Short mmCIF file of C-alpha atoms and ligand atoms in Angstrom, two decimals:
data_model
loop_
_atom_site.label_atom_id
_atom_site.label_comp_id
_atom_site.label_asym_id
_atom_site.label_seq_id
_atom_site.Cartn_x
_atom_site.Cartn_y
_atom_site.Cartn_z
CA UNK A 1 -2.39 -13.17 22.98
CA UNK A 2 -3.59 -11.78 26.40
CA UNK A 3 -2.36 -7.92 25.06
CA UNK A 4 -4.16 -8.55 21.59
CA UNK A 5 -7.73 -9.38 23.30
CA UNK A 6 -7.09 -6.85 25.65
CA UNK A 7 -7.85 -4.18 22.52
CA UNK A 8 -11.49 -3.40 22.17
CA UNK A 9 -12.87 -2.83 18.39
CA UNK A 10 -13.09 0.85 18.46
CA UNK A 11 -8.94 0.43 19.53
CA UNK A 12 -8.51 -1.95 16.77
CA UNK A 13 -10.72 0.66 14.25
CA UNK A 14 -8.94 3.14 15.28
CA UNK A 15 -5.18 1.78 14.82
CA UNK A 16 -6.62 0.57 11.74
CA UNK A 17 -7.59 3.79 10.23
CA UNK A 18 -4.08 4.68 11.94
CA UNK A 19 -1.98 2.86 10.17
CA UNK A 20 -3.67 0.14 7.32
CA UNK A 21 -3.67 0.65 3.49
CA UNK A 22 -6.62 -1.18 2.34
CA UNK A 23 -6.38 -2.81 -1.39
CA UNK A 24 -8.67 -1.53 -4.14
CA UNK A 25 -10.15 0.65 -1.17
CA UNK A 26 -10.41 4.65 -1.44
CA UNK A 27 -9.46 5.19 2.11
CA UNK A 28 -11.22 8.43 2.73
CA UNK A 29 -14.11 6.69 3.11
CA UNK A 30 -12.20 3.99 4.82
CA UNK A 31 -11.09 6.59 7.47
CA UNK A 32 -14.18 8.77 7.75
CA UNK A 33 -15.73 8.62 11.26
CA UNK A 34 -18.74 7.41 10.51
CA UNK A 35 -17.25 4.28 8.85
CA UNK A 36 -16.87 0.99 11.38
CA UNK A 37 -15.33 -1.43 9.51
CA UNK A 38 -15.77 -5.08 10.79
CA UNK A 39 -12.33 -6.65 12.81
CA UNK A 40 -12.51 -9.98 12.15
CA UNK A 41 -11.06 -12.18 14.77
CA UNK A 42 -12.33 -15.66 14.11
CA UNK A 43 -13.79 -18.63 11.94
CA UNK A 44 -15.90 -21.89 12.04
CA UNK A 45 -16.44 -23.74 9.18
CA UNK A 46 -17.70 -21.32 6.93
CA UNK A 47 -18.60 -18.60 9.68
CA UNK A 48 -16.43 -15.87 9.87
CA UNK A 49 -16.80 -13.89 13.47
CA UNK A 50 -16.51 -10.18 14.57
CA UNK A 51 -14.52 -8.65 17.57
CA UNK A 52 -17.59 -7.86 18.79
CA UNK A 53 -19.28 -11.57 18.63
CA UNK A 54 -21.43 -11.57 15.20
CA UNK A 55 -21.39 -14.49 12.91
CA UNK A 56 -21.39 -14.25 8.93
CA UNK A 57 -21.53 -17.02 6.20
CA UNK A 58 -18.47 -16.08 4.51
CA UNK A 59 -19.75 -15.70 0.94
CA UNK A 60 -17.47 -14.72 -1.11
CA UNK A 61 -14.88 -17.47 0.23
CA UNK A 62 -12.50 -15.10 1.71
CA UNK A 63 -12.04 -13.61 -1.76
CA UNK A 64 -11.98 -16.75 -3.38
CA UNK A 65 -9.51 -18.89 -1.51
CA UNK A 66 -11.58 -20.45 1.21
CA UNK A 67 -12.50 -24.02 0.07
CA UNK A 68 -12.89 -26.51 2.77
CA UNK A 69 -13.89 -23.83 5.28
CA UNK A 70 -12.13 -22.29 8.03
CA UNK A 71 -10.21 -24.04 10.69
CA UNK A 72 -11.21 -27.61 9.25
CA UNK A 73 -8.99 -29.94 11.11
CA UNK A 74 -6.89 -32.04 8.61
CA UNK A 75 -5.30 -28.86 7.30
CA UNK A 76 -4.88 -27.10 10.75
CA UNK A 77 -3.23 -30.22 11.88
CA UNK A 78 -1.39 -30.48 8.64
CA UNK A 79 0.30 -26.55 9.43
CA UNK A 80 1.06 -27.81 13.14
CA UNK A 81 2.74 -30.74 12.14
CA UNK A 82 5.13 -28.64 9.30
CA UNK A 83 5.86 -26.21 12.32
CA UNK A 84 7.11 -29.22 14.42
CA UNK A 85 9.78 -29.71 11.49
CA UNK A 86 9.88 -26.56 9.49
CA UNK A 87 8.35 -23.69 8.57
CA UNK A 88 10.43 -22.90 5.44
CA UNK A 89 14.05 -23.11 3.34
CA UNK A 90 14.89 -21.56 0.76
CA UNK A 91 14.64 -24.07 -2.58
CA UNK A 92 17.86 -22.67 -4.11
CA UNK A 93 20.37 -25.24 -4.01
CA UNK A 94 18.44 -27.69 -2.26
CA UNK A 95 14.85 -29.27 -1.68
CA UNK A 96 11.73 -30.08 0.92
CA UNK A 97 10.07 -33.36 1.08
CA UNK A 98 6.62 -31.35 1.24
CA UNK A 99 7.16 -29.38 -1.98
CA UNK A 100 8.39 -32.58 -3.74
CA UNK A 101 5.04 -34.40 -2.21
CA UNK A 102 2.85 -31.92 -3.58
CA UNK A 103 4.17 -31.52 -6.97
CA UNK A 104 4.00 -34.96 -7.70
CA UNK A 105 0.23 -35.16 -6.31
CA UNK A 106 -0.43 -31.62 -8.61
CA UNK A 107 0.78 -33.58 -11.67
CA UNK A 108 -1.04 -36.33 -10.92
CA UNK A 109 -4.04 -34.57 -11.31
CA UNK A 110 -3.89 -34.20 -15.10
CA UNK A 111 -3.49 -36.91 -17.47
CA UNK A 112 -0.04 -38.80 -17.70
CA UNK A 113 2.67 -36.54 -19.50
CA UNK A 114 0.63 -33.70 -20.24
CA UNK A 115 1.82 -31.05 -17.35
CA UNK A 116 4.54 -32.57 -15.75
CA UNK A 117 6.52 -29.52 -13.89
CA UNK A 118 5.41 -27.38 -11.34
CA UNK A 119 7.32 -23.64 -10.39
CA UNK A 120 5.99 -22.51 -6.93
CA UNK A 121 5.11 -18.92 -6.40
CA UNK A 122 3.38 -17.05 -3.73
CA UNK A 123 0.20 -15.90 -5.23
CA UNK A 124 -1.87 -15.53 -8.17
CA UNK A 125 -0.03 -12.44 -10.08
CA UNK A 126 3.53 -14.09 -9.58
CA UNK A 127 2.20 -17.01 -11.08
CA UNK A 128 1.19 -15.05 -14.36
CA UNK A 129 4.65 -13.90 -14.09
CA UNK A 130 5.89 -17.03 -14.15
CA UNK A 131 4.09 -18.05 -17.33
CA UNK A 132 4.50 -15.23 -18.99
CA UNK A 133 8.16 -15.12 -18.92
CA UNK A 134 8.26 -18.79 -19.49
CA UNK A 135 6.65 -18.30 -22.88
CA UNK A 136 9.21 -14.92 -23.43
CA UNK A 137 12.43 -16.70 -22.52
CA UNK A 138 10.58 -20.17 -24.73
CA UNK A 139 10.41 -18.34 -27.97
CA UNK A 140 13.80 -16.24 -27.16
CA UNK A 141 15.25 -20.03 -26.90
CA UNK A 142 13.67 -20.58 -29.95
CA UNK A 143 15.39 -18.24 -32.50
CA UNK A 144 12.24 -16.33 -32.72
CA UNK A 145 12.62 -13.25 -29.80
CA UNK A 146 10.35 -11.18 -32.31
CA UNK A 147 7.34 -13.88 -30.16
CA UNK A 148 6.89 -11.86 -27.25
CA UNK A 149 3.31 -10.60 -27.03
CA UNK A 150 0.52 -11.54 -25.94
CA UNK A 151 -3.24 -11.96 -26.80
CA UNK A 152 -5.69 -11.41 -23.63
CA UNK A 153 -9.32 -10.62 -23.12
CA UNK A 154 -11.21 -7.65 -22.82
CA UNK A 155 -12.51 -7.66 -19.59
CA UNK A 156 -9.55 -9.61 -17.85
CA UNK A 157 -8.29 -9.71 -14.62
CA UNK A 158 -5.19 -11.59 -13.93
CA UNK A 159 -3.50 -10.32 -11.27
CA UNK A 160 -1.67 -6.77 -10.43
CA UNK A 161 1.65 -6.71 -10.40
CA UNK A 162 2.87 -5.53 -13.59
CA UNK A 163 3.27 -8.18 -15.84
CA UNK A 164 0.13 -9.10 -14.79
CA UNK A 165 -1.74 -5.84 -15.12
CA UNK A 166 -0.60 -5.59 -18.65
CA UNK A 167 -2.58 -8.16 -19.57
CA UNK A 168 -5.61 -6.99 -17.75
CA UNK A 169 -8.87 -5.65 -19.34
CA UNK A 170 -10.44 -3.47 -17.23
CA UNK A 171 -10.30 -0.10 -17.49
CA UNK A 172 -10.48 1.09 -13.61
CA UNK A 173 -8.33 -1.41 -12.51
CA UNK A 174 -5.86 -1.78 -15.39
CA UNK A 175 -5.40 1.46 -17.87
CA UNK A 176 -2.97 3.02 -15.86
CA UNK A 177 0.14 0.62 -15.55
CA UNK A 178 -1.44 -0.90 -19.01
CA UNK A 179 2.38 0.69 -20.80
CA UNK A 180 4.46 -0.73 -17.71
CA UNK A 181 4.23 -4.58 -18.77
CA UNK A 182 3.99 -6.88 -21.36
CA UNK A 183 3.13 -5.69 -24.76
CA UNK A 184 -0.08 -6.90 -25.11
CA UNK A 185 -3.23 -7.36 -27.74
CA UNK A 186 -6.61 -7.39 -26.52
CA UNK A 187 -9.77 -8.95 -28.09
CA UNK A 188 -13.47 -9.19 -26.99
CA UNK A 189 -14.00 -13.03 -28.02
CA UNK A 190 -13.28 -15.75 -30.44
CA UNK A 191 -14.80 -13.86 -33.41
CA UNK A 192 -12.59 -10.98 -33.12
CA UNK A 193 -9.50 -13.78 -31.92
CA UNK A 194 -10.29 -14.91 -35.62
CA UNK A 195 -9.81 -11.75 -37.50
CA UNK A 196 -6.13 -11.10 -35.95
CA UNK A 197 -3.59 -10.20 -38.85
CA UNK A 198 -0.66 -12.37 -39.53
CA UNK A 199 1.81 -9.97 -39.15
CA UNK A 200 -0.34 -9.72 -35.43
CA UNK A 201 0.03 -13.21 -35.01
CA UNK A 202 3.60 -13.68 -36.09
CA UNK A 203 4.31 -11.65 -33.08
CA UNK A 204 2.47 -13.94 -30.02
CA UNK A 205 4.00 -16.02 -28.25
CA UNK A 206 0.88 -16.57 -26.24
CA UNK A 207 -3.21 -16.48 -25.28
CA UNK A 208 -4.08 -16.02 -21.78
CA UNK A 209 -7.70 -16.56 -20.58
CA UNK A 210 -9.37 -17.08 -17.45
CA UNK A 211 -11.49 -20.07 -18.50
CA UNK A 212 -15.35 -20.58 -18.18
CA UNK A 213 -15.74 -17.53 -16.40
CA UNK A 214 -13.83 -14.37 -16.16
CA UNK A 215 -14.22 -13.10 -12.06
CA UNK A 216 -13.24 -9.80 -11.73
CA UNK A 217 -14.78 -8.75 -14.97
CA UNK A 218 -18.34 -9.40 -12.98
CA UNK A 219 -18.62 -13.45 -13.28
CA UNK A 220 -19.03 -13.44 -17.12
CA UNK A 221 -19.68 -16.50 -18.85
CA UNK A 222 -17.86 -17.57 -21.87
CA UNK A 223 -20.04 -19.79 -24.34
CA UNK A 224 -19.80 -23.23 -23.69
CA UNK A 225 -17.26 -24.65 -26.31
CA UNK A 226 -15.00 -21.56 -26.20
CA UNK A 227 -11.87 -22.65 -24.20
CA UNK A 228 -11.66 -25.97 -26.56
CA UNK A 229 -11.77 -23.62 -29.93
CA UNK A 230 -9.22 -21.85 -28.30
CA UNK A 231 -7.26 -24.36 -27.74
CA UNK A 232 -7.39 -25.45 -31.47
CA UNK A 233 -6.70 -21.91 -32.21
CA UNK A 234 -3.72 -22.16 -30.38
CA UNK A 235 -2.76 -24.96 -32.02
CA UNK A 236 -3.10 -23.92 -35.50
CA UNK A 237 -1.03 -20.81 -35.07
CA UNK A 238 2.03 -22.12 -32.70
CA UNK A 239 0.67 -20.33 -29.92
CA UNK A 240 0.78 -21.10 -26.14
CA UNK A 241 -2.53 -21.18 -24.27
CA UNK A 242 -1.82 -20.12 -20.74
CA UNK A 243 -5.03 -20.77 -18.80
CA UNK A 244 -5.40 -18.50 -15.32
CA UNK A 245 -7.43 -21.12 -13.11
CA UNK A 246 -6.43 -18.88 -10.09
CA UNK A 247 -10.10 -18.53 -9.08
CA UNK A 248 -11.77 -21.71 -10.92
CA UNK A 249 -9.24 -23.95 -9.83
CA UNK A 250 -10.17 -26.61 -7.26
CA UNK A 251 -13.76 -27.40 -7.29
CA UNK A 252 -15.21 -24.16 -7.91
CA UNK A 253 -16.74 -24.99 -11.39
CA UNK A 254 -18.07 -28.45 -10.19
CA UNK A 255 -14.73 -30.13 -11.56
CA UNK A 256 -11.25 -30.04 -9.98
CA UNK A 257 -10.17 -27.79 -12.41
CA UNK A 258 -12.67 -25.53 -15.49
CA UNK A 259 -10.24 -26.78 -18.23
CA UNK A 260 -11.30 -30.52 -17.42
CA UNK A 261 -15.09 -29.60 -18.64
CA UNK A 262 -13.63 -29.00 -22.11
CA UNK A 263 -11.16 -31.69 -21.86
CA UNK A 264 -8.30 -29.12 -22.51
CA UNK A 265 -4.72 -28.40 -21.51
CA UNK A 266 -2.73 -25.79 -21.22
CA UNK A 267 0.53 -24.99 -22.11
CA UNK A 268 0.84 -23.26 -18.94
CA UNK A 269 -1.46 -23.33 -15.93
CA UNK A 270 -1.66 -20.96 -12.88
CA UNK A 271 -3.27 -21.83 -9.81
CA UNK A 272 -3.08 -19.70 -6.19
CA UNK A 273 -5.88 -18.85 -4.66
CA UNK A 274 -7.52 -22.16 -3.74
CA UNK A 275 -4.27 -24.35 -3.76
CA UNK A 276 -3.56 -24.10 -0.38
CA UNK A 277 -7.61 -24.49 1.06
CA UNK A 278 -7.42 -20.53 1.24
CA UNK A 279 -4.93 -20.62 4.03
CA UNK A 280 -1.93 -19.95 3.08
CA UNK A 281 -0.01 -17.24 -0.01
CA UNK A 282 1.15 -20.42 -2.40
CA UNK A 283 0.88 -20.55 -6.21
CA UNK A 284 2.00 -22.77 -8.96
CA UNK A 285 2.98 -22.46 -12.70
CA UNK A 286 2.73 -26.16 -14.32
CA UNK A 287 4.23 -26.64 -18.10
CA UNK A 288 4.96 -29.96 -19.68
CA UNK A 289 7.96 -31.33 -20.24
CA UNK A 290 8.36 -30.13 -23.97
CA UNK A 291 8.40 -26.36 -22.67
CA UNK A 292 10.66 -27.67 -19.54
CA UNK A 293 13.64 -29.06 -22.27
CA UNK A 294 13.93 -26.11 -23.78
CA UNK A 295 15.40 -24.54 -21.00
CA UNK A 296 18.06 -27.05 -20.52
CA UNK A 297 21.84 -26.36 -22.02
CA UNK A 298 25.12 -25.62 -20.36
CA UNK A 299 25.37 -22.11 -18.48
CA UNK A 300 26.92 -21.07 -21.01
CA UNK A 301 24.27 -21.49 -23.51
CA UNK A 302 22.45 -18.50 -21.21
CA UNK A 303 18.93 -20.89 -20.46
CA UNK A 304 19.01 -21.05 -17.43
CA UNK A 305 15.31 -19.42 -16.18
CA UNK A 306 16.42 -16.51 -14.06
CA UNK A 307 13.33 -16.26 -11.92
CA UNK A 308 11.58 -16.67 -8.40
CA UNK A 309 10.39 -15.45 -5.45
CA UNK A 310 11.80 -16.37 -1.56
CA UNK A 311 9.28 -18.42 -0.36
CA UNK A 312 9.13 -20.59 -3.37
CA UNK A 313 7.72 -24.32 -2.44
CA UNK A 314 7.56 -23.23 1.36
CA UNK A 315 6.56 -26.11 3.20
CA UNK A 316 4.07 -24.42 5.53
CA UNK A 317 1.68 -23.67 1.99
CA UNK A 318 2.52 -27.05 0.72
CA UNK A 319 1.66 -29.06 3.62
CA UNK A 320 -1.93 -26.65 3.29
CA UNK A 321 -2.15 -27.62 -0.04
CA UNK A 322 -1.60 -31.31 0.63
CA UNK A 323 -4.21 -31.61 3.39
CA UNK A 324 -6.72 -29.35 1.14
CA UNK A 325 -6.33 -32.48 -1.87
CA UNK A 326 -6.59 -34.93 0.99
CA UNK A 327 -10.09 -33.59 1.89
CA UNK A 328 -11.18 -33.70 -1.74
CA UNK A 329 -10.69 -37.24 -1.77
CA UNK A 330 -11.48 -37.77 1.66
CA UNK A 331 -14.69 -36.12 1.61
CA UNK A 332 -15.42 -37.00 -1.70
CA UNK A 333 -16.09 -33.05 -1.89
CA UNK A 334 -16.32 -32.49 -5.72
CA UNK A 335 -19.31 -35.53 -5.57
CA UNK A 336 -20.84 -33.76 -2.43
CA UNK A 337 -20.80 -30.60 -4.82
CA UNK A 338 -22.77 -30.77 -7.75
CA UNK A 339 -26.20 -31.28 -5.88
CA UNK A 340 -25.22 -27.71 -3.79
CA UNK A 341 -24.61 -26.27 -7.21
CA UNK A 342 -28.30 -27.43 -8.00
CA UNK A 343 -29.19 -26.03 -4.80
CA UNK A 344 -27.43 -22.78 -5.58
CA UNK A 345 -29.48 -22.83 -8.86
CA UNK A 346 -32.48 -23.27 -7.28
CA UNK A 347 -32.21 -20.65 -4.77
CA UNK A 348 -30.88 -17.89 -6.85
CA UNK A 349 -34.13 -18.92 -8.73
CA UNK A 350 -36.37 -18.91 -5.61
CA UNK A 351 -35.21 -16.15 -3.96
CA UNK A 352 -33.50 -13.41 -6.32
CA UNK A 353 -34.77 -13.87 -9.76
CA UNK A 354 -37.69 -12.38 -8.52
CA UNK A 355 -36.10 -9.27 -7.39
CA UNK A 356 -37.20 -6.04 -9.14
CA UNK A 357 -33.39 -4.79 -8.37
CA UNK A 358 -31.87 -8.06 -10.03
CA UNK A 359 -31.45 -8.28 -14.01
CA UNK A 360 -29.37 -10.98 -14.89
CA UNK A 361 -28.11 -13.86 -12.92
CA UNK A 362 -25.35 -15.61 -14.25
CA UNK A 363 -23.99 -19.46 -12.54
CA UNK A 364 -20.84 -21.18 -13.55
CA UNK A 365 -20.58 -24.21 -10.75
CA UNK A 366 -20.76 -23.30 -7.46
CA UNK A 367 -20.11 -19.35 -7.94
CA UNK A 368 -22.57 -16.97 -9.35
CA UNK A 369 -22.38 -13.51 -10.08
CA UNK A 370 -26.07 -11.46 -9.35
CA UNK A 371 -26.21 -8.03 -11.65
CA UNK A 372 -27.96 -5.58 -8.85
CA UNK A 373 -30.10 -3.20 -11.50
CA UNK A 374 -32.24 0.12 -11.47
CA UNK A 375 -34.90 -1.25 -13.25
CA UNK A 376 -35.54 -4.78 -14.11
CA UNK A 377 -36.85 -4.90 -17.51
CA UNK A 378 -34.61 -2.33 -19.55
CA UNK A 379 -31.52 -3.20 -17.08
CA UNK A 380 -30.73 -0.08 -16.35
CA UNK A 381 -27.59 0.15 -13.78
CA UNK A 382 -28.03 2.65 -10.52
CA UNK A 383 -25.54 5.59 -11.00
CA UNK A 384 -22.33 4.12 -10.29
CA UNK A 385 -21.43 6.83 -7.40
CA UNK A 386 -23.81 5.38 -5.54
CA UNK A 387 -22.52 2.02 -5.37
CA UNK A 388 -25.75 0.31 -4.97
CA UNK A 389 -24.04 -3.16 -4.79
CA UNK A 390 -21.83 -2.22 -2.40
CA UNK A 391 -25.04 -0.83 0.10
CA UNK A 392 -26.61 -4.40 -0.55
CA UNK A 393 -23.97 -6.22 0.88
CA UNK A 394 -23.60 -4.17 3.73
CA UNK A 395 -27.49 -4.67 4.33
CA UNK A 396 -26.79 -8.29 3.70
CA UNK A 397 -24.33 -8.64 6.96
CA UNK A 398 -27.55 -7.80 9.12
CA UNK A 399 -28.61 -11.04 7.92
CA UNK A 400 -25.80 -12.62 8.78
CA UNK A 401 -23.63 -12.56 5.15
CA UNK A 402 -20.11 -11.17 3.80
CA UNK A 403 -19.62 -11.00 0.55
CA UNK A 404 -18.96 -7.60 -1.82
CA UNK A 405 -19.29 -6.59 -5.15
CA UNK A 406 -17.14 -6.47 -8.00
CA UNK A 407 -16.23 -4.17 -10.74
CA UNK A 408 -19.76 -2.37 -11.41
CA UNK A 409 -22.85 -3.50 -9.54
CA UNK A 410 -22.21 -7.24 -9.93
CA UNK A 411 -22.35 -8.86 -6.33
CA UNK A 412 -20.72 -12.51 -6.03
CA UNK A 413 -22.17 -15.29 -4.43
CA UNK A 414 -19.00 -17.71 -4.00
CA UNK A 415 -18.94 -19.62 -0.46
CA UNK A 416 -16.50 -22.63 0.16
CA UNK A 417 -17.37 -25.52 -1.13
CA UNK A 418 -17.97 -27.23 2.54
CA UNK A 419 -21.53 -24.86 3.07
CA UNK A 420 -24.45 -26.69 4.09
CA UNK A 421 -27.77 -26.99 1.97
CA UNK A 422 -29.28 -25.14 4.86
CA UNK A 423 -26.18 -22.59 5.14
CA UNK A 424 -26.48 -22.20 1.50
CA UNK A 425 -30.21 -20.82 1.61
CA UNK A 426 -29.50 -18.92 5.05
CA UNK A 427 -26.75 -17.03 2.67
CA UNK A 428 -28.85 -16.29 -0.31
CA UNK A 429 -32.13 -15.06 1.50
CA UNK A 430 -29.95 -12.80 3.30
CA UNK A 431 -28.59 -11.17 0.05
CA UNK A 432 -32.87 -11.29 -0.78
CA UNK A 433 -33.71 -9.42 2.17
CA UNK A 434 -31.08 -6.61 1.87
CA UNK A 435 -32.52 -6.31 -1.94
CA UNK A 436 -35.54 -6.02 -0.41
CA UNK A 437 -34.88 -2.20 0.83
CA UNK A 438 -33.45 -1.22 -1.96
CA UNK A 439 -35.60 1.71 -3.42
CA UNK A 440 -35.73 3.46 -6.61
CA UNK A 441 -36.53 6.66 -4.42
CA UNK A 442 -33.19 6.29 -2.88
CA UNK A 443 -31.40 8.41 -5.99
C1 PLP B 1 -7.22 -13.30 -7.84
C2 PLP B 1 -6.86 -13.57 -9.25
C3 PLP B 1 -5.56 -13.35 -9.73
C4 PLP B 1 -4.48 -12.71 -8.89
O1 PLP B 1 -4.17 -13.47 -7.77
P1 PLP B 1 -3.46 -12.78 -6.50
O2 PLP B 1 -3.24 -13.91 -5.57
O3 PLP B 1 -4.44 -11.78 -5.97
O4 PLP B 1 -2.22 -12.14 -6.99
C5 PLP B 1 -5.28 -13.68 -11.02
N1 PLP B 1 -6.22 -14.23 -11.82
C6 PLP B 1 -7.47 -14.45 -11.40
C7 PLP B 1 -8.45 -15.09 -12.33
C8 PLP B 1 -7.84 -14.14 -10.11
O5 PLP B 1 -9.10 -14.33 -9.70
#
């Protein structure tokens, strides 16, 4: 630890730019000299700190995993006590008592024998994977291989290994692994979902959506009502709804989960991100029971579902993941949460509505997306080389907030779900005042 302090930031930048690969980063600008990116070193509650002593809200949640905040004591006491017994075993031949614990507490969170088995993975991606070759293998089961497509939105984001990509929707990120995955159909909505041929349809074996909201596609709504006619959809045409709740899972819509708003359930359901409070890689894959059965027949009968990863269940994530449920109930959080997601409304209201550089504002629970605009009435986006959004949020740390942008000039206002009311407004005036200098001039 000593050796590790010992390093001042400009060490750290430098062995950094030295030897790191950032994700979805163009590291020329990453490396140029005049760039000194933050080293974070610690966290409070939702306060992430700089090797050099500054404090930020952490508003976009870590990317989206945070939920309780950092270092909140019930789950850092939960990891100690896993690394008295273990920290993992592999779940091939065998099992963990903290992987059995949480599965039966995930299940438990949906109504009696609806999804009743749970396949850990290690993130968000490999638990697309896991769904997707679920419903593959399902129909291959089935006497019906010819089922092996997929229907996803335009727009999507899902996760980027390849399987996942494949079912992605947007262009930067997406268009060019889309041939390396699963062969899949995309549509814009439920009008166009409607329209599908049969001879289309006869080849699906499933619909993948990220429900109430898509994230990476710049926190876009869907109309309310959507994920249940989808679900009917589904229904009518022997299709599996696979529902990717990898960012709305676990309070961040204002219910445990977004498919509870519309009383639906999946045929599959992914969840990573927030599953283990945002402190450890752990995903799951839940099915029900029907979709379980078919996989079961002698070896010989060639069922068996060939698939995993080497840190399945590990014990370190699940005991996370049971001390993050603990706190929900605990500190009745979800209750706690819908008068911040008032709060939230109010202050995006207050404080950025007003904004000549903001044109739409769009809320789904406690995240919102804010579009960062040119020119308020026709909308008109700032030249996309000059990543506008991206400039804000930078501002936006000398007021004491992280957060960033996504795809296109949409910046995301997402903190854990523990904030403070007074937190809360400290984050969104700061993402006001670094507005504040932007200036039409400037291009
Ligand atoms: C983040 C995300 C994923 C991918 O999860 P990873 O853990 O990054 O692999 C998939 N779907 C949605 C909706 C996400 O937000």
């Amino acid at each position: 630890m000593e050796s590790e302090a010992s390093l001042t930031s400009d060490q750290l930048r430098a062995l950094d730019k030295a030897h790191l690969w950032h994700p979805f980063t163009q590291m020329r600008d990453w490396c140029a000299a005049d760039h000194d990116p933050l080293v974070i070193v610690s966290a409070d509650g939702v306060w992430l700190q700089d090797s050099d002593g500054n404090r930020y809200i952490d508003g976009n949640s870590s990317i989206w995993t945070n939920i309780h905040g950092h270092r909140h004591p019930v789950i850092d006491q939960a990891i100690r006590d896993q690394l008295d017994k273990i920290a993992h075993c592999s779940a091939l031949g065998f099992t963990n008592d903290t992987a059995v614990r949480l599965a039966e507490k995930l299940v438990g969170l949906f109504p009696p024998d609806t999804l009743s088995r749970v396949f850990y993975s290690d993130d968000g991606s490999t638990a697309i994977e896991c769904a997707c070759k679920m419903a593959i293998q399902y129909r291959q089961i089935d006497g019906c291989p010819e089922r092996s497509a997929f229907l996803a939105f335009d727009q999507a984001y899902h996760g980027d290994t390849s399987g996942a990509a494949s079912l992605g929707g947007i262009d930067t990120l997406h268009r060019r692994f889309l041939s390396y995955g699963f062969d899949t159909w995309h549509v814009s909505g439920m009008e166009q979902l409607e329209q599908l041929s049969d001879e289309v349809l006869s080849k699906l074996t499933a619909v993948i959506v990220e429900p109430l909201i898509q994230g990476a596609a710049g926190m876009k709504t869907w109309p309310s009502g959507m994920l249940a006619a989808l679900r009917q959809w589904c229904d009518r045409h022997g299709i599996f709804l696979i529902l990717d709740e990898v960012m709305t899972g676990f309070g961040r819509t204002g219910t445990m989960f977004a498919c509870q708003q519309e009383e639906v359930i999946p045929d599959f359901l992914a969840l990573a991100k927030g599953l283990s409070g945002g402190y450890m890689p752990l995903a799951a894959t839940l099915t029900s029971e029907t979709i379980f059965e078919k996989f079961l027949g002698t070896i010989a009968e060639q069922k068996t579902f060939f698939y995993g990863h080497s840190y399945y269940g590990n014990p370190l994530g699940c005991a996370a993941a049971l001390a993050n449920l603990e706190i929900f109930a605990a500190e009745n959080t979800l209750a706690k949460l819908q008068g911040k997601i008032a709060l939230l409304s109010q202050l995006l209201d207050e404080h950025l509505a007003p904004s000549p550089f903001v044109g739409e504002i769009r809320q789904c629970g406690f995240m919102a997306g804010i579009d960062v605009v040119r020119d308020k009435k026709t909308r008109a986006p700032w030249p996309a080389e000059n990543q506008t959004s991206a400039a804000v949020c930078r501002e936006a740390r000398q007021h004491g907030l992280l957060t960033r942008p996504v795809v296109g000039d949409t910046i995301v206002l997402m903190p854990p779900l523990s904030i403070s009311g007074h937190e809360l407004e400290t984050a969104v005036r700061a993402l006001a005042k670094a507005l504040s200098t932007l200036d039409t001039a400037d291009d």
